[in-house]
Short mmCIF file of C-alpha atoms and ligand atoms in Angstrom, two decimals:
data_model
loop_
_atom_site.label_atom_id
_atom_site.label_comp_id
_atom_site.label_asym_id
_atom_site.label_seq_id
_atom_site.Cartn_x
_atom_site.Cartn_y
_atom_site.Cartn_z
CA MET B 1 -16.44 -6.58 22.28
CA LYS B 2 -14.02 -6.93 19.21
CA ARG B 3 -10.45 -7.65 19.51
CA ARG B 4 -9.61 -4.00 18.52
CA GLU B 5 -11.47 -2.42 21.37
CA ILE B 6 -11.14 -4.72 23.38
CA LEU B 7 -7.12 -4.18 22.83
CA LYS B 8 -7.69 -0.45 23.05
CA THR B 9 -9.01 -0.69 26.73
CA LEU B 10 -6.63 -2.64 27.60
CA THR B 11 -4.56 0.10 26.30
CA MET B 12 -6.09 2.86 28.15
CA LEU B 13 -4.47 3.55 30.73
CA PRO B 14 -0.56 3.26 29.99
CA LEU B 15 -1.66 5.58 27.30
CA ALA B 16 -3.83 8.08 29.08
CA GLY B 17 -1.08 8.55 32.05
CA SER B 18 1.02 9.80 29.25
CA ILE B 19 -1.10 11.34 27.74
CA GLY B 20 -1.18 14.57 30.21
CA ASN B 21 -3.82 17.58 30.52
CA SER B 22 -4.77 16.90 26.69
CA GLY B 23 -8.60 16.92 27.44
CA SER B 24 -10.76 14.71 29.42
CA ILE B 25 -9.49 10.40 29.63
CA VAL B 26 -12.34 9.81 27.89
CA GLN B 27 -11.49 12.19 24.59
CA SER B 28 -8.39 11.41 24.93
CA VAL B 29 -8.58 7.41 24.48
CA GLN B 30 -10.67 7.68 21.32
CA ALA B 31 -8.10 10.25 20.07
CA ALA B 32 -5.11 7.62 21.21
CA PRO B 33 -3.44 5.38 18.06
CA LEU B 34 -4.81 1.62 18.49
CA LEU B 35 -1.37 -0.36 20.19
CA LYS B 36 -1.47 -4.08 20.31
CA ARG B 37 -0.07 -5.66 23.72
CA ASP B 38 1.36 -8.57 23.83
CA VAL B 39 0.87 -9.64 27.28
CA PHE B 40 3.49 -12.58 27.24
CA SER B 41 6.48 -10.39 25.39
CA GLU B 42 5.68 -7.11 28.09
CA PHE B 43 5.58 -9.47 30.83
CA GLY B 44 9.33 -11.64 29.21
CA LEU B 45 7.45 -14.36 29.27
CA ARG B 46 8.07 -17.37 27.48
CA THR B 47 4.84 -19.06 25.24
CA PHE B 48 5.32 -23.07 23.88
CA ILE B 49 4.26 -25.25 21.69
CA ASN B 50 2.20 -28.32 23.88
CA ALA B 51 3.22 -31.05 23.15
CA SER B 52 2.59 -32.50 26.69
CA GLY B 53 -1.12 -32.01 27.75
CA TYR B 54 -3.50 -29.81 29.58
CA PHE B 55 -1.25 -29.83 32.84
CA THR B 56 -2.23 -27.15 35.21
CA SER B 57 1.10 -26.49 35.37
CA LEU B 58 1.28 -25.46 31.91
CA SER B 59 -1.88 -22.91 32.13
CA GLY B 60 -4.00 -25.39 30.85
CA SER B 61 -5.67 -25.35 28.07
CA LEU B 62 -6.50 -23.28 25.22
CA MET B 63 -10.65 -22.15 25.36
CA HIS B 64 -12.55 -22.54 22.22
CA GLU B 65 -13.70 -19.92 20.44
CA GLU B 66 -17.79 -20.67 21.67
CA ALA B 67 -16.30 -20.50 25.43
CA LEU B 68 -14.00 -16.81 24.59
CA ASP B 69 -16.93 -15.71 22.67
CA ALA B 70 -19.36 -16.83 26.26
CA ILE B 71 -17.26 -15.04 28.64
CA ARG B 72 -16.74 -11.68 26.44
CA ASP B 73 -20.93 -11.92 26.15
CA ALA B 74 -22.24 -12.38 30.16
CA SER B 75 -19.28 -9.61 30.70
CA LYS B 76 -21.69 -6.87 29.24
CA HIS B 77 -24.78 -7.10 32.03
CA PHE B 78 -25.37 -8.18 35.27
CA CYS B 79 -28.23 -10.50 36.58
CA ARG B 80 -28.04 -12.76 40.07
CA LEU B 81 -25.34 -15.13 40.83
CA GLU B 82 -27.67 -18.04 42.26
CA ASP B 83 -29.47 -17.49 38.47
CA VAL B 84 -27.53 -18.37 36.68
CA GLN B 85 -26.11 -21.76 38.77
CA ASP B 86 -29.83 -22.46 38.40
CA LYS B 87 -30.70 -21.83 34.80
CA VAL B 88 -26.99 -23.70 34.05
CA GLY B 89 -26.93 -25.98 36.78
CA ALA B 90 -30.56 -27.15 34.83
CA ARG B 91 -28.81 -27.58 31.50
CA ILE B 92 -25.81 -28.87 32.37
CA ALA B 93 -27.77 -31.74 34.41
CA SER B 94 -30.30 -32.70 31.80
CA LEU B 95 -27.09 -33.34 29.02
CA LEU B 96 -25.04 -35.04 31.68
CA HIS B 97 -28.35 -37.14 32.34
CA ALA B 98 -28.23 -35.51 36.74
CA GLU B 99 -31.10 -34.28 38.33
CA SER B 100 -28.49 -30.99 39.14
CA ALA B 101 -25.61 -29.95 38.71
CA MET B 102 -23.31 -26.78 39.73
CA VAL B 103 -20.37 -25.21 38.18
CA THR B 104 -17.15 -24.94 40.36
CA ALA B 105 -13.77 -23.70 40.32
CA GLY B 106 -12.42 -26.81 38.98
CA ALA B 107 -12.94 -30.42 40.21
CA PHE B 108 -10.49 -29.65 43.20
CA SER B 109 -13.72 -27.86 43.86
CA ALA B 110 -16.42 -29.82 42.81
CA LEU B 111 -14.55 -32.07 45.48
CA MET B 112 -14.59 -30.28 48.09
CA LEU B 113 -18.21 -28.17 47.70
CA GLY B 114 -19.92 -31.46 46.83
CA MET B 115 -18.28 -33.05 50.54
CA ALA B 116 -19.25 -30.33 52.46
CA GLY B 117 -22.73 -30.39 51.12
CA VAL B 118 -22.38 -33.64 52.05
CA LEU B 119 -21.75 -32.71 55.28
CA SER B 120 -24.11 -30.48 55.69
CA GLY B 121 -27.05 -31.14 54.42
CA ASN B 122 -29.36 -28.47 54.02
CA ASP B 123 -28.23 -27.12 57.28
CA ALA B 124 -25.95 -23.05 56.69
CA LYS B 125 -25.22 -23.57 60.59
CA LYS B 126 -23.60 -26.45 59.88
CA ALA B 127 -22.51 -25.42 56.61
CA SER B 128 -21.17 -23.30 58.55
CA GLN B 129 -18.88 -25.20 61.25
CA ILE B 130 -17.42 -27.74 58.73
CA PRO B 131 -13.72 -28.28 58.75
CA PHE B 132 -14.27 -27.99 62.64
CA LEU B 133 -16.22 -31.22 62.93
CA GLU B 134 -16.14 -32.63 66.35
CA GLY B 135 -18.80 -32.04 68.78
CA SER B 136 -20.97 -31.15 65.76
CA GLY B 137 -22.57 -33.96 64.92
CA ILE B 138 -21.45 -33.62 61.58
CA LYS B 139 -20.24 -36.83 60.09
CA SER B 140 -16.82 -37.32 59.77
CA GLU B 141 -15.35 -40.54 57.94
CA VAL B 142 -14.93 -40.96 54.17
CA ILE B 143 -13.75 -44.63 53.02
CA LEU B 144 -11.99 -44.73 49.99
CA GLN B 145 -10.33 -47.65 48.74
CA LYS B 146 -6.03 -47.78 49.48
CA ALA B 147 -5.31 -47.18 45.79
CA HIS B 148 -7.93 -44.23 45.40
CA ASN B 149 -5.80 -42.12 48.01
CA ASP B 150 -4.14 -39.99 45.69
CA GLY B 151 -3.15 -36.38 46.54
CA TYR B 152 -6.54 -34.95 45.27
CA ALA B 153 -8.43 -36.45 48.25
CA HIS B 154 -7.07 -33.50 49.74
CA ALA B 155 -9.66 -31.67 48.70
CA LEU B 156 -12.12 -33.97 51.26
CA LYS B 157 -9.84 -34.27 54.07
CA ASN B 158 -10.11 -29.56 53.73
CA CYS B 159 -13.69 -30.53 55.18
CA GLY B 160 -12.53 -32.07 58.22
CA VAL B 161 -13.47 -35.35 57.58
CA LYS B 162 -10.71 -38.48 58.28
CA LEU B 163 -10.21 -40.35 55.58
CA ILE B 164 -10.19 -44.22 55.98
CA THR B 165 -9.10 -46.94 53.35
CA VAL B 166 -9.71 -50.46 52.65
CA THR B 167 -8.27 -52.91 50.36
CA THR B 168 -11.65 -55.93 50.21
CA ALA B 169 -15.15 -55.66 50.74
CA LYS B 170 -15.20 -57.39 53.62
CA GLU B 171 -12.97 -54.07 54.90
CA LEU B 172 -15.19 -52.19 53.78
CA GLU B 173 -18.08 -53.83 55.25
CA ASN B 174 -15.91 -53.54 58.66
CA ALA B 175 -15.45 -49.46 57.86
CA ILE B 176 -19.06 -48.61 57.64
CA ASN B 177 -20.15 -47.04 61.04
CA GLU B 178 -22.68 -44.36 62.26
CA ASN B 179 -19.48 -42.21 61.59
CA THR B 180 -19.50 -43.24 57.78
CA ALA B 181 -20.19 -39.65 55.87
CA MET B 182 -19.32 -40.43 52.22
CA MET B 183 -18.18 -43.45 50.19
CA TYR B 184 -15.44 -41.88 48.03
CA PHE B 185 -13.59 -43.05 44.45
CA ILE B 186 -11.70 -42.58 42.15
CA ASN B 187 -11.68 -43.71 38.55
CA TYR B 188 -8.67 -43.90 36.91
CA GLN B 189 -7.20 -45.69 39.97
CA ALA B 190 -9.50 -48.52 39.42
CA THR B 191 -8.24 -50.93 38.11
CA LEU B 192 -5.52 -50.33 41.18
CA GLY B 193 -8.10 -51.17 43.44
CA GLU B 194 -9.62 -54.52 44.23
CA ILE B 195 -14.02 -53.34 44.63
CA GLN B 196 -14.70 -52.22 41.00
CA HIS B 197 -18.00 -49.67 40.65
CA ALA B 198 -20.56 -51.62 40.61
CA GLU B 199 -19.92 -53.70 43.70
CA TRP B 200 -18.56 -49.78 44.91
CA LEU B 201 -22.48 -48.37 44.70
CA LYS B 202 -24.11 -51.61 45.38
CA ILE B 203 -22.56 -51.70 49.41
CA ALA B 204 -23.21 -48.21 49.99
CA LYS B 205 -26.97 -48.18 48.26
CA LYS B 206 -27.11 -51.55 51.18
CA HIS B 207 -26.09 -48.98 54.45
CA LYS B 208 -27.64 -45.75 52.09
CA ILE B 209 -24.37 -43.91 52.01
CA PRO B 210 -23.99 -41.72 49.51
CA THR B 211 -21.13 -41.63 46.60
CA MET B 212 -19.19 -39.87 44.93
CA ILE B 213 -16.96 -40.40 42.25
CA ASP B 214 -13.69 -38.09 40.65
CA MET B 215 -13.83 -38.39 36.94
CA ALA B 216 -11.81 -35.23 36.78
CA ALA B 217 -9.20 -36.17 33.55
CA ASP B 218 -11.23 -38.99 32.27
CA LEU B 219 -12.22 -37.17 28.95
CA PRO B 220 -12.50 -39.23 26.40
CA PRO B 221 -14.79 -40.24 25.54
CA LYS B 222 -17.33 -38.50 26.26
CA GLU B 223 -19.71 -41.16 27.47
CA ASN B 224 -18.08 -40.54 30.25
CA LEU B 225 -19.74 -37.40 31.50
CA TRP B 226 -22.62 -39.63 32.09
CA LYS B 227 -22.17 -43.17 32.19
CA PHE B 228 -21.29 -42.94 36.20
CA HIS B 229 -24.68 -40.74 37.13
CA ASP B 230 -26.00 -43.70 35.51
CA MET B 231 -24.86 -46.58 37.45
CA GLY B 232 -26.32 -44.66 40.18
CA PHE B 233 -23.34 -42.51 41.41
CA ASP B 234 -24.95 -39.85 43.71
CA LEU B 235 -22.64 -37.12 43.05
CA VAL B 236 -19.96 -36.79 39.56
CA CYS B 237 -16.41 -34.74 39.60
CA VAL B 238 -15.14 -33.53 36.64
CA SER B 239 -12.40 -30.93 35.23
CA GLY B 240 -13.74 -28.02 32.95
CA GLY B 241 -10.23 -27.16 31.76
CA LYS B 242 -8.74 -30.27 30.79
CA PHE B 243 -9.85 -32.10 27.44
CA MET B 244 -13.17 -29.57 27.16
CA ARG B 245 -11.58 -26.91 26.94
CA GLY B 246 -14.04 -24.66 29.30
CA PRO B 247 -11.92 -21.93 31.33
CA GLN B 248 -9.16 -23.40 33.40
CA SER B 249 -10.27 -22.42 36.41
CA THR B 250 -13.84 -24.33 35.73
CA GLY B 251 -15.43 -27.48 36.80
CA ILE B 252 -18.80 -29.35 37.31
CA LEU B 253 -20.57 -31.55 40.57
CA SER B 254 -22.97 -33.20 38.94
CA GLY B 255 -26.29 -35.64 40.99
CA LYS B 256 -28.94 -35.52 43.39
CA LYS B 257 -30.82 -32.46 43.56
CA ASP B 258 -30.54 -32.59 47.56
CA LEU B 259 -26.89 -32.89 47.70
CA ILE B 260 -26.05 -29.94 44.77
CA ALA B 261 -28.16 -27.60 46.71
CA ALA B 262 -26.20 -28.57 49.77
CA ALA B 263 -23.50 -28.53 47.94
CA ARG B 264 -24.33 -24.52 46.48
CA LEU B 265 -25.20 -23.75 50.44
CA ASN B 266 -21.54 -24.15 51.20
CA ALA B 267 -20.72 -22.11 48.25
CA PRO B 268 -20.45 -18.23 46.80
CA PRO B 269 -22.26 -16.45 46.89
CA ARG B 270 -23.23 -17.35 50.34
CA GLY B 271 -19.83 -16.35 52.87
CA ASN B 272 -19.31 -18.05 56.48
CA ASN B 273 -19.02 -20.92 54.36
CA ILE B 274 -15.74 -23.05 53.82
CA GLY B 275 -15.97 -22.54 49.36
CA ARG B 276 -16.36 -18.68 49.59
CA GLY B 277 -12.95 -18.70 47.50
CA MET B 278 -14.23 -20.81 44.91
CA LYS B 279 -16.01 -18.08 43.19
CA VAL B 280 -16.96 -19.12 39.56
CA ASN B 281 -18.98 -15.72 38.07
CA LYS B 282 -21.01 -15.94 35.18
CA GLU B 283 -18.60 -15.69 32.62
CA GLU B 284 -16.81 -18.96 33.88
CA ILE B 285 -19.90 -20.42 33.84
CA PHE B 286 -21.26 -19.47 30.20
CA ALA B 287 -18.16 -20.82 29.43
CA LEU B 288 -18.09 -23.10 30.75
CA TYR B 289 -20.69 -24.37 29.95
CA PHE B 290 -20.55 -23.65 25.72
CA ALA B 291 -16.86 -25.67 25.97
CA LEU B 292 -19.30 -29.05 27.09
CA GLU B 293 -22.10 -27.96 24.65
CA ARG B 294 -19.19 -28.41 22.36
CA PHE B 295 -17.55 -30.75 23.38
CA ILE B 296 -20.99 -33.37 23.38
CA ASN B 297 -21.71 -32.21 19.97
CA THR B 298 -18.10 -33.00 18.94
CA ASP B 299 -17.67 -35.73 15.90
CA GLN B 300 -15.65 -38.16 18.48
CA ASP B 301 -13.72 -41.11 16.37
CA GLN B 302 -13.14 -38.20 13.99
CA GLU B 303 -11.74 -35.92 16.39
CA TRP B 304 -9.61 -39.46 17.60
CA LYS B 305 -8.53 -40.25 13.87
CA MET B 306 -7.18 -36.27 13.29
CA LEU B 307 -5.39 -36.34 17.37
CA GLU B 308 -3.88 -40.31 15.84
CA ASP B 309 -2.45 -38.59 12.52
CA ARG B 310 -0.95 -36.11 13.51
CA ILE B 311 0.59 -38.71 15.95
CA THR B 312 1.06 -40.75 13.16
CA VAL B 313 2.82 -37.51 11.10
CA ILE B 314 5.82 -36.95 15.03
CA ALA B 315 6.32 -41.06 14.46
CA ASN B 316 7.47 -41.29 10.74
CA ALA B 317 9.57 -37.89 11.08
CA ALA B 318 11.43 -39.39 14.47
CA SER B 319 11.39 -42.52 13.38
CA SER B 320 13.33 -41.93 9.87
CA VAL B 321 16.51 -41.54 12.34
CA LYS B 322 18.79 -44.11 12.65
CA GLY B 323 18.29 -46.14 16.01
CA VAL B 324 15.06 -44.36 17.44
CA LYS B 325 12.23 -45.96 18.04
CA ALA B 326 8.70 -44.33 18.25
CA LYS B 327 5.88 -46.30 20.27
CA VAL B 328 2.33 -45.21 20.97
CA ILE B 329 2.00 -46.28 24.05
CA PRO B 330 -0.71 -48.69 25.67
CA LEU B 331 -4.13 -45.71 27.07
CA LEU B 332 -4.57 -45.02 30.76
CA LEU B 333 -7.88 -44.07 32.03
CA ILE B 334 -6.91 -40.64 32.43
CA ASN B 335 -5.58 -38.65 30.16
CA ARG B 336 -6.22 -40.93 27.98
CA ILE B 337 -5.53 -39.79 24.62
CA PRO B 338 -3.11 -40.91 21.96
CA THR B 339 0.62 -40.43 23.53
CA LEU B 340 4.00 -40.91 21.58
CA ASN B 341 6.98 -41.90 23.71
CA ILE B 342 10.25 -41.39 21.03
CA SER B 343 13.88 -43.27 22.54
CA TRP B 344 16.54 -44.08 20.94
CA ASP B 345 19.82 -46.33 21.12
CA LYS B 346 21.68 -44.58 22.79
CA SER B 347 25.10 -45.78 21.74
CA LEU B 348 23.84 -44.13 17.93
CA ILE B 349 22.31 -40.89 19.31
CA LYS B 350 24.33 -39.26 22.42
CA LEU B 351 21.87 -37.19 23.49
CA ASP B 352 19.66 -36.76 27.40
CA ASN B 353 17.78 -34.58 27.74
CA LEU B 354 15.66 -34.09 24.68
CA ALA B 355 12.96 -32.20 26.56
CA THR B 356 15.32 -29.60 27.91
CA ASN B 357 17.08 -29.23 23.85
CA LEU B 358 13.59 -28.78 22.96
CA ARG B 359 11.75 -25.90 25.51
CA GLU B 360 15.51 -24.04 24.83
CA GLY B 361 14.66 -24.04 21.27
CA ASN B 362 13.09 -21.67 19.68
CA PRO B 363 10.00 -22.66 19.30
CA SER B 364 10.15 -23.61 22.13
CA ILE B 365 8.37 -26.68 23.20
CA GLU B 366 7.15 -29.05 26.16
CA VAL B 367 6.31 -32.76 25.78
CA MET B 368 6.82 -34.82 29.27
CA GLY B 369 9.19 -37.17 30.16
CA GLY B 370 9.43 -40.41 29.95
CA PRO B 371 11.50 -44.01 30.87
CA ASP B 372 14.96 -43.67 30.75
CA GLY B 373 15.61 -40.63 29.24
CA SER B 374 12.81 -40.74 26.34
CA ILE B 375 10.08 -38.10 25.41
CA ASN B 376 6.42 -38.91 25.29
CA VAL B 377 4.32 -36.25 23.00
CA THR B 378 1.08 -35.85 22.65
CA THR B 379 -1.16 -33.97 20.01
CA HIS B 380 -4.79 -32.65 21.51
CA MET B 381 -3.67 -29.55 22.98
CA LEU B 382 -1.25 -28.30 19.28
CA LYS B 383 -2.71 -26.55 16.56
CA ALA B 384 -3.03 -27.38 13.03
CA ASP B 385 0.19 -25.88 12.27
CA GLU B 386 2.11 -27.17 15.02
CA VAL B 387 2.44 -30.10 14.62
CA LYS B 388 4.59 -30.26 11.76
CA ILE B 389 7.68 -27.77 13.38
CA VAL B 390 7.32 -30.39 16.61
CA ALA B 391 7.82 -33.24 14.20
CA GLN B 392 11.01 -31.46 12.12
CA ARG B 393 11.97 -30.18 15.68
CA ILE B 394 12.24 -33.33 17.01
CA LYS B 395 13.87 -35.12 14.16
CA ASP B 396 16.61 -32.09 13.85
CA GLU B 397 17.60 -32.38 17.61
CA LEU B 398 18.25 -36.55 17.37
CA THR B 399 20.35 -36.17 13.98
CA LYS B 400 22.50 -33.60 15.61
CA ALA B 401 23.17 -35.53 18.21
CA MET B 402 23.80 -38.99 16.14
CA VAL B 403 27.51 -40.22 16.61
C1 PLP N 1 -7.02 -32.53 37.04
C2 PLP N 1 -7.37 -33.80 38.51
C3 PLP N 1 -8.49 -33.02 39.61
C4 PLP N 1 -8.14 -31.56 40.20
O1 PLP N 1 -8.78 -30.90 38.71
P1 PLP N 1 -9.16 -29.70 38.81
O2 PLP N 1 -10.21 -29.19 38.17
O3 PLP N 1 -7.87 -28.77 38.36
O4 PLP N 1 -9.18 -28.63 39.93
C5 PLP N 1 -8.88 -33.25 40.13
N1 PLP N 1 -8.11 -35.21 40.95
C6 PLP N 1 -7.79 -35.55 39.38
C7 PLP N 1 -7.67 -37.58 39.13
C8 PLP N 1 -7.27 -34.93 38.43
O5 PLP N 1 -6.37 -35.32 36.88
#
């Protein structure tokens, strides 16, 4: 459908209502003038330039055209949802060096469905019992490092398991018992834990315990998409709506064939399971796939340079103001993208709330708060023409506040 046609369709109901009895609804709509509706202004919503990042609260990322095209194409026909997961899952798996894959409703959903699959195996009755594991004969303990116990591990607890935290390899060995269902690792917390990927896997394999890694936001580099399969993790979870810019409500669970099949037993279209509320339909599945393909085919060195060049434009503008320091901060494992910290000498510039001023200005700009009232800026969610705007607005705010 062309954009104009979509707009026409969106416009259909109110117009039809206002036209009254003059012919059938269809004729009325065809006769009606095209009214361009803007959802944001219609609902009184503030839109903004996103110099912050792909955060859920900021509505994630903007989908690439490829993903939007896939949604439009996929919306035209019916097909069986299981077939879509089979076919798209197989393609995703081959791109990711995995045996099998499925599209989930975000990485959180990948964690939950992967966990449920580990617990149920291919037993639908067990799937129907999750999260009530007591007396079910289902293993109910998941081991992870203390440093890896972030809020996202709640996805596992949703399945009724108990999280057992350990610090050392010796503690890990001691914690493993016949009730251990899985060993869970969070990639971005790796440097905070004593046990690294290889050792974690070695101990898991020794005891034949399935492993899962959460690498939801750890792109780029794209190699992370297959690295953990190559290492030997049984299940890998990633977000589709972060750097990859598929639908914000998608993710990928990839890994061992039997475990993906088991996870699907816990997901739509099947009901009477924990995942029934985590539905992804064909539109999102295809859109995620095309976003993934594009992401893998992108020249990431060139893209990285573009992100850095943008950072330089903003850094130069900010630091042209006397007393301002603009520094690129060290990369983390999570959200691994160039990030600029902008701080200022408080005796030269009286500015307590730069982030708020940027938000409340026109155009509105979202940045991250940094230490001590400073701000952090990223450039991967900016459109090309927004870079200069961000640079200028930050410079203006700083200049205005000079004493
Ligand atoms: C974002 C994130 C998730 C959740 O991903 P969604 O795709 O938003 O469901 C899980 N784990 C980590 C480490 C994340 O950063």
